Amino acid sequence: MAAKPIRSSVGRAAGLGSAREGVAQWWAERAFAVALIPLTLWLAVSLIKHSGSDHASVIAWLRSPWATLLVVLLLISLFSHLALGLRVIIEDYIHSGAKFAVLLVARFLCFSLCIAGILATLRIAMIA
Amino acid sequence: MSPAANRPAAAERSAGPLSPHLQIYRPQLTSVLSFAHRLSGVALGLYSVVLVAWLIAAAAGSTPFSTMQTAMRSPGGQLLLLAGIFCFFLHLCGGIRHLFWDAGYGFELTSIYTSGWVVVVASATLTAIAWFAGSVL
């Protein structure tokens, strides 16, 4: 018979398991998801309105302060939510040594695309 | 008796039956929508590249922008656009369903099936509305 453990059952179980960390990422993914509901619906309506527009009127629309702000907020929320979601999927399906590399590439791509989108939007708002 | 004594040894455990793999089950609305949510999320990640490319084209000038618009108006571009719009509404509606679950609502089996069909019908309807609105304007 094994020696009677000194620590209580609760004491041994507390602090272990998946809940020890990751709550912040779980919350952030949902917070960005909530932000994306109005932001993407606004973009969808705007893009439908401009589906027949030429370059000049699209630029005029993107240059308006509200459009610039909302596109930038959308890009930040979109790529943050995407990065967090891809991380969950990668961690669920890739168990080989490639996991770390794939996680890194996914993060770099999300970050780069986000910055590229923001720069293009600001270029339109300030220079174009 | 310690809990460890109830567990089989490692060798014995590996020889034991595994839990059934996903392919064994008949597809159900719940499992199909769960997978579709992830799949549409990944697809929308690819479409976000198109969104950034569209913004870059708009910033680059009217010639790159019209090249992009022409590509999107081609039959292949239109098909991709339609698929993207459906992915968007599927992920949006499915995402709202997930947020309700995260808040602790809608876990009864009847609610799960009702909300599942609502997601399917709403995404199809919203896709049709968006497509119609886009072609009229």
GROMACS .gro file of N, CA and C in nm, chain B residues 37-136:
model
  300
  165HIS      N    1  -1.748   2.606  -3.864
  165HIS     CA    2  -1.709   2.731  -3.800
  165HIS      C    3  -1.558   2.752  -3.808
  166ARG      N    4  -1.485   2.645  -3.781
  166ARG     CA    5  -1.338   2.653  -3.789
  166ARG      C    6  -1.292   2.673  -3.934
  167LEU      N    7  -1.354   2.594  -4.023
  167LEU     CA    8  -1.315   2.600  -4.163
  167LEU      C    9  -1.343   2.738  -4.222
  168SER      N   10  -1.462   2.794  -4.191
  168SER     CA   11  -1.495   2.926  -4.244
  168SER      C   12  -1.404   3.032  -4.182
  169GLY      N   13  -1.362   3.011  -4.058
  169GLY     CA   14  -1.269   3.103  -3.994
  169GLY      C   15  -1.135   3.106  -4.066
  170VAL      N   16  -1.084   2.988  -4.100
  170VAL     CA   17  -0.958   2.979  -4.174
  170VAL      C   18  -0.974   3.041  -4.313
  171ALA      N   19  -1.088   3.010  -4.378
  171ALA     CA   20  -1.114   3.066  -4.512
  171ALA      C   21  -1.119   3.219  -4.505
  172LEU      N   22  -1.185   3.273  -4.402
  172LEU     CA   23  -1.193   3.419  -4.388
  172LEU      C   24  -1.055   3.479  -4.364
  173GLY      N   25  -0.967   3.401  -4.303
  173GLY     CA   26  -0.828   3.444  -4.287
  173GLY      C   27  -0.763   3.465  -4.423
  174LEU      N   28  -0.794   3.374  -4.517
  174LEU     CA   29  -0.740   3.387  -4.653
  174LEU      C   30  -0.805   3.506  -4.724
  175TYR      N   31  -0.936   3.526  -4.701
  175TYR     CA   32  -1.005   3.640  -4.762
  175TYR      C   33  -0.954   3.773  -4.705
  176SER      N   34  -0.905   3.771  -4.582
  176SER     CA   35  -0.852   3.895  -4.524
  176SER      C   36  -0.726   3.940  -4.600
  177VAL      N   37  -0.656   3.844  -4.663
  177VAL     CA   38  -0.543   3.879  -4.749
  177VAL      C   39  -0.595   3.959  -4.869
  178VAL      N   40  -0.711   3.916  -4.923
  178VAL     CA   41  -0.773   3.988  -5.035
  178VAL      C   42  -0.812   4.129  -4.993
  179LEU      N   43  -0.866   4.142  -4.872
  179LEU     CA   44  -0.906   4.274  -4.822
  179LEU      C   45  -0.786   4.367  -4.814
  180VAL      N   46  -0.675   4.316  -4.760
  180VAL     CA   47  -0.552   4.397  -4.749
  180VAL      C   48  -0.499   4.430  -4.889
  181ALA      N   49  -0.504   4.332  -4.980
  181ALA     CA   50  -0.460   4.356  -5.118
  181ALA      C   51  -0.546   4.464  -5.184
  182TRP      N   52  -0.675   4.462  -5.156
  182TRP     CA   53  -0.768   4.562  -5.211
  182TRP      C   54  -0.733   4.701  -5.159
  183LEU      N   55  -0.702   4.712  -5.029
  183LEU     CA   56  -0.663   4.840  -4.970
  183LEU      C   57  -0.531   4.890  -5.030
  184ILE      N   58  -0.435   4.797  -5.048
  184ILE     CA   59  -0.306   4.835  -5.105
  184ILE      C   60  -0.325   4.881  -5.250
  185ALA      N   61  -0.410   4.810  -5.325
  185ALA     CA   62  -0.438   4.848  -5.463
  185ALA      C   63  -0.501   4.986  -5.470
  186ALA      N   64  -0.595   5.013  -5.376
  186ALA     CA   65  -0.660   5.144  -5.372
  186ALA      C   66  -0.558   5.253  -5.341
  187ALA      N   67  -0.463   5.223  -5.250
  187ALA     CA   68  -0.360   5.321  -5.213
  187ALA      C   69  -0.260   5.342  -5.326
  188ALA      N   70  -0.238   5.236  -5.406
  188ALA     CA   71  -0.136   5.242  -5.512
  188ALA      C   72  -0.180   5.327  -5.631
  189GLY      N   73  -0.310   5.343  -5.649
  189GLY     CA   74  -0.357   5.427  -5.760
  189GLY      C   75  -0.471   5.364  -5.838
  190SER      N   76  -0.522   5.437  -5.935
  190SER     CA   77  -0.642   5.392  -6.005
  190SER      C   78  -0.616   5.273  -6.098
  191THR      N   79  -0.493   5.263  -6.153
  191THR     CA   80  -0.464   5.149  -6.243
  191THR      C   81  -0.460   5.015  -6.168
  192PRO      N   82  -0.379   5.003  -6.060
  192PRO     CA   83  -0.383   4.878  -5.985
  192PRO      C   84  -0.522   4.847  -5.929
  193PHE      N   85  -0.594   4.953  -5.889
  193PHE     CA   86  -0.727   4.934  -5.832
  193PHE      C   87  -0.823   4.877  -5.935
  194SER      N   88  -0.820   4.931  -6.057
  194SER     CA   89  -0.913   4.880  -6.159
  194SER      C   90  -0.874   4.739  -6.204
  195THR      N   91  -0.744   4.705  -6.201
  195THR     CA   92  -0.700   4.567  -6.229
  195THR      C   93  -0.764   4.470  -6.128
  196MET      N   94  -0.759   4.511  -6.001
  196MET     CA   95  -0.817   4.431  -5.892
  196MET      C   96  -0.968   4.418  -5.909
  197GLN      N   97  -1.035   4.531  -5.941
  197GLN     CA   98  -1.181   4.530  -5.960
  197GLN      C   99  -1.220   4.441  -6.077
  198THR      N  100  -1.141   4.446  -6.187
  198THR     CA  101  -1.169   4.362  -6.304
  198THR      C  102  -1.157   4.215  -6.268
  199ALA      N  103  -1.050   4.181  -6.191
  199ALA     CA  104  -1.031   4.042  -6.149
  199ALA      C  105  -1.148   3.995  -6.063
  200MET      N  106  -1.198   4.085  -5.978
  200MET     CA  107  -1.309   4.046  -5.890
  200MET      C  108  -1.441   4.035  -5.965
  201ARG      N  109  -1.451   4.105  -6.081
  201ARG     CA  110  -1.576   4.097  -6.160
  201ARG      C  111  -1.574   3.981  -6.259
  202SER      N  112  -1.460   3.913  -6.273
  202SER     CA  113  -1.454   3.796  -6.361
  202SER      C  114  -1.535   3.682  -6.298
  203PRO      N  115  -1.579   3.584  -6.381
  203PRO     CA  116  -1.662   3.474  -6.325
  203PRO      C  117  -1.595   3.405  -6.205
  204GLY      N  118  -1.464   3.378  -6.216
  204GLY     CA  119  -1.394   3.316  -6.104
  204GLY      C  120  -1.392   3.403  -5.981
  205GLY      N  121  -1.371   3.534  -6.003
  205GLY     CA  122  -1.370   3.631  -5.893
  205GLY      C  123  -1.505   3.639  -5.825
  206GLN      N  124  -1.610   3.637  -5.907
  206GLN     CA  125  -1.746   3.644  -5.853
  206GLN      C  126  -1.780   3.520  -5.770
  207LEU      N  127  -1.734   3.403  -5.817
  207LEU     CA  128  -1.758   3.277  -5.744
  207LEU      C  129  -1.686   3.280  -5.609
  208LEU      N  130  -1.560   3.327  -5.613
  208LEU     CA  131  -1.483   3.339  -5.488
  208LEU      C  132  -1.548   3.438  -5.392
  209LEU      N  133  -1.598   3.548  -5.449
  209LEU     CA  134  -1.664   3.651  -5.369
  209LEU      C  135  -1.789   3.595  -5.302
  210LEU      N  136  -1.869   3.520  -5.380
  210LEU     CA  137  -1.992   3.461  -5.327
  210LEU      C  138  -1.960   3.364  -5.213
  211ALA      N  139  -1.858   3.280  -5.235
  211ALA     CA  140  -1.816   3.185  -5.131
  211ALA      C  141  -1.767   3.259  -5.006
  212GLY      N  142  -1.694   3.370  -5.028
  212GLY     CA  143  -1.643   3.450  -4.917
  212GLY      C  144  -1.755   3.513  -4.836
  213ILE      N  145  -1.859   3.564  -4.907
  213ILE     CA  146  -1.973   3.625  -4.839
  213ILE      C  147  -2.046   3.520  -4.754
  214PHE      N  148  -2.060   3.398  -4.810
  214PHE     CA  149  -2.127   3.291  -4.734
  214PHE      C  150  -2.044   3.253  -4.610
  215CYS      N  151  -1.912   3.241  -4.628
  215CYS     CA  152  -1.822   3.212  -4.514
  215CYS      C  153  -1.836   3.319  -4.406
  216PHE      N  154  -1.843   3.445  -4.451
  216PHE     CA  155  -1.854   3.557  -4.357
  216PHE      C  156  -1.981   3.545  -4.273
  217PHE      N  157  -2.096   3.525  -4.340
  217PHE     CA  158  -2.221   3.520  -4.265
  217PHE      C  159  -2.231   3.392  -4.181
  218LEU      N  160  -2.176   3.282  -4.231
  218LEU     CA  161  -2.176   3.157  -4.153
  218LEU      C  162  -2.094   3.174  -4.025
  219HIS      N  163  -1.976   3.237  -4.039
  219HIS     CA  164  -1.888   3.256  -3.924
  219HIS      C  165  -1.947   3.360  -3.828
  220LEU      N  166  -2.014   3.463  -3.885
  220LEU     CA  167  -2.078   3.567  -3.803
  220LEU      C  168  -2.192   3.507  -3.720
  221CYS      N  169  -2.284   3.438  -3.788
  221CYS     CA  170  -2.400   3.379  -3.719
  221CYS      C  171  -2.355   3.269  -3.622
  222GLY      N  172  -2.264   3.184  -3.668
  222GLY     CA  173  -2.211   3.078  -3.581
  222GLY      C  174  -2.135   3.136  -3.463
  223GLY      N  175  -2.066   3.248  -3.486
  223GLY     CA  176  -1.991   3.314  -3.379
  223GLY      C  177  -2.084   3.370  -3.272
  224ILE      N  178  -2.197   3.429  -3.316
  224ILE     CA  179  -2.295   3.481  -3.219
  224ILE      C  180  -2.351   3.364  -3.137
  225ARG      N  181  -2.376   3.249  -3.203
  225ARG     CA  182  -2.423   3.129  -3.134
  225ARG      C  183  -2.319   3.084  -3.029
  226HIS      N  184  -2.192   3.089  -3.067
  226HIS     CA  185  -2.085   3.052  -2.973
  226HIS      C  186  -2.079   3.149  -2.855
  227LEU      N  187  -2.101   3.279  -2.882
  227LEU     CA  188  -2.097   3.378  -2.773
  227LEU      C  189  -2.209   3.353  -2.673
  228PHE      N  190  -2.325   3.311  -2.722
  228PHE     CA  191  -2.436   3.276  -2.630
  228PHE      C  192  -2.396   3.156  -2.545
  229TRP      N  193  -2.332   3.057  -2.606
  229TRP     CA  194  -2.285   2.940  -2.530
  229TRP      C  195  -2.183   2.982  -2.426
  230ASP      N  196  -2.090   3.072  -2.467
  230ASP     CA  197  -1.986   3.118  -2.375
  230ASP      C  198  -2.047   3.189  -2.254
  231ALA      N  199  -2.163   3.255  -2.279
  231ALA     CA  200  -2.231   3.324  -2.169
  231ALA      C  201  -2.316   3.226  -2.087
  232GLY      N  202  -2.323   3.102  -2.130
  232GLY     CA  203  -2.393   2.998  -2.054
  232GLY      C  204  -2.536   2.971  -2.098
  233TYR      N  205  -2.576   3.023  -2.214
  233TYR     CA  206  -2.714   3.003  -2.262
  233TYR      C  207  -2.720   2.906  -2.379
  234GLY      N  208  -2.836   2.839  -2.389
  234GLY     CA  209  -2.865   2.760  -2.509
  234GLY      C  210  -2.801   2.622  -2.515
  235PHE      N  211  -2.778   2.560  -2.399
  235PHE     CA  212  -2.712   2.430  -2.399
  235PHE      C  213  -2.808   2.311  -2.405
  236GLU      N  214  -2.941   2.334  -2.396
  236GLU     CA  215  -3.035   2.223  -2.405
  236GLU      C  216  -3.028   2.169  -2.548
  237LEU      N  217  -3.046   2.036  -2.562
  237LEU     CA  218  -3.031   1.974  -2.694
  237LEU      C  219  -3.125   2.036  -2.797
  238THR      N  220  -3.249   2.069  -2.754
  238THR     CA  221  -3.344   2.129  -2.850
  238THR      C  222  -3.295   2.267  -2.893
  239SER      N  223  -3.242   2.346  -2.796
  239SER     CA  224  -3.190   2.480  -2.831
  239SER      C  225  -3.072   2.469  -2.925
  240ILE      N  226  -2.987   2.370  -2.901
  240ILE     CA  227  -2.867   2.354  -2.985
  240ILE      C  228  -2.908   2.328  -3.130
  241TYR      N  229  -3.009   2.243  -3.150
  241TYR     CA  230  -3.055   2.214  -3.286
  241TYR      C  231  -3.129   2.332  -3.347
  242THR      N  232  -3.213   2.399  -3.266
  242THR     CA  233  -3.285   2.515  -3.318
  242THR      C  234  -3.187   2.623  -3.362
  243SER      N  235  -3.091   2.658  -3.272
  243SER     CA  236  -2.995   2.764  -3.306
  243SER      C  237  -2.908   2.723  -3.425
  244GLY      N  238  -2.879   2.594  -3.435
  244GLY     CA  239  -2.800   2.544  -3.548
  244GLY      C  240  -2.871   2.568  -3.681
  245TRP      N  241  -3.000   2.534  -3.685
  245TRP     CA  242  -3.075   2.557  -3.811
  245TRP      C  243  -3.096   2.705  -3.837
  246VAL      N  244  -3.110   2.785  -3.731
  246VAL     CA  245  -3.122   2.930  -3.747
  246VAL      C  246  -2.995   2.984  -3.814
  247VAL      N  247  -2.879   2.933  -3.771
  247VAL     CA  248  -2.751   2.976  -3.829
  247VAL      C  249  -2.746   2.942  -3.978
  248VAL      N  250  -2.789   2.819  -4.013
  248VAL     CA  251  -2.784   2.776  -4.153
  248VAL      C  252  -2.876   2.863  -4.239
  249VAL      N  253  -3.001   2.881  -4.195
  249VAL     CA  254  -3.099   2.956  -4.273
  249VAL      C  255  -3.060   3.104  -4.279
  250ALA      N  256  -3.017   3.161  -4.164
  250ALA     CA  257  -2.981   3.303  -4.161
  250ALA      C  258  -2.860   3.332  -4.251
  251SER      N  259  -2.758   3.244  -4.247
  251SER     CA  260  -2.640   3.272  -4.332
  251SER      C  261  -2.676   3.264  -4.478
  252ALA      N  262  -2.759   3.167  -4.517
  252ALA     CA  263  -2.799   3.155  -4.657
  252ALA      C  264  -2.882   3.278  -4.699
  253THR      N  265  -2.976   3.321  -4.612
  253THR     CA  266  -3.061   3.436  -4.644
  253THR      C  267  -2.979   3.564  -4.655
  254LEU      N  268  -2.890   3.587  -4.556
  254LEU     CA  269  -2.808   3.708  -4.557
  254LEU      C  270  -2.714   3.712  -4.677
  255THR      N  271  -2.662   3.595  -4.716
  255THR     CA  272  -2.577   3.588  -4.835
  255THR      C  273  -2.656   3.630  -4.959
  256ALA      N  274  -2.779   3.577  -4.970
  256ALA     CA  275  -2.864   3.611  -5.085
  256ALA      C  276  -2.896   3.760  -5.087
  257ILE      N  277  -2.928   3.817  -4.969
  257ILE     CA  278  -2.961   3.959  -4.960
  257ILE      C  279  -2.840   4.045  -5.000
  258ALA      N  280  -2.722   4.010  -4.943
  258ALA     CA  281  -2.601   4.088  -4.973
  258ALA      C  282  -2.567   4.081  -5.121
  259TRP      N  283  -2.581   3.961  -5.179
  259TRP     CA  284  -2.548   3.943  -5.321
  259TRP      C  285  -2.642   4.023  -5.409
  260PHE      N  286  -2.772   4.018  -5.374
  260PHE     CA  287  -2.874   4.091  -5.450
  260PHE      C  288  -2.848   4.242  -5.439
  261ALA      N  289  -2.823   4.289  -5.316
  261ALA     CA  290  -2.798   4.432  -5.294
  261ALA      C  291  -2.674   4.478  -5.371
  262GLY      N  292  -2.570   4.395  -5.371
  262GLY     CA  293  -2.447   4.430  -5.441
  262GLY      C  294  -2.464   4.436  -5.591
  263SER      N  295  -2.550   4.350  -5.646
  263SER     CA  296  -2.568   4.348  -5.791
  263SER      C  297  -2.663   4.458  -5.838
  264VAL      N  298  -2.753   4.503  -5.747
  264VAL     CA  299  -2.846   4.609  -5.785
  264VAL      C  300  -2.775   4.744  -5.781
   0.00000   0.00000   0.00000
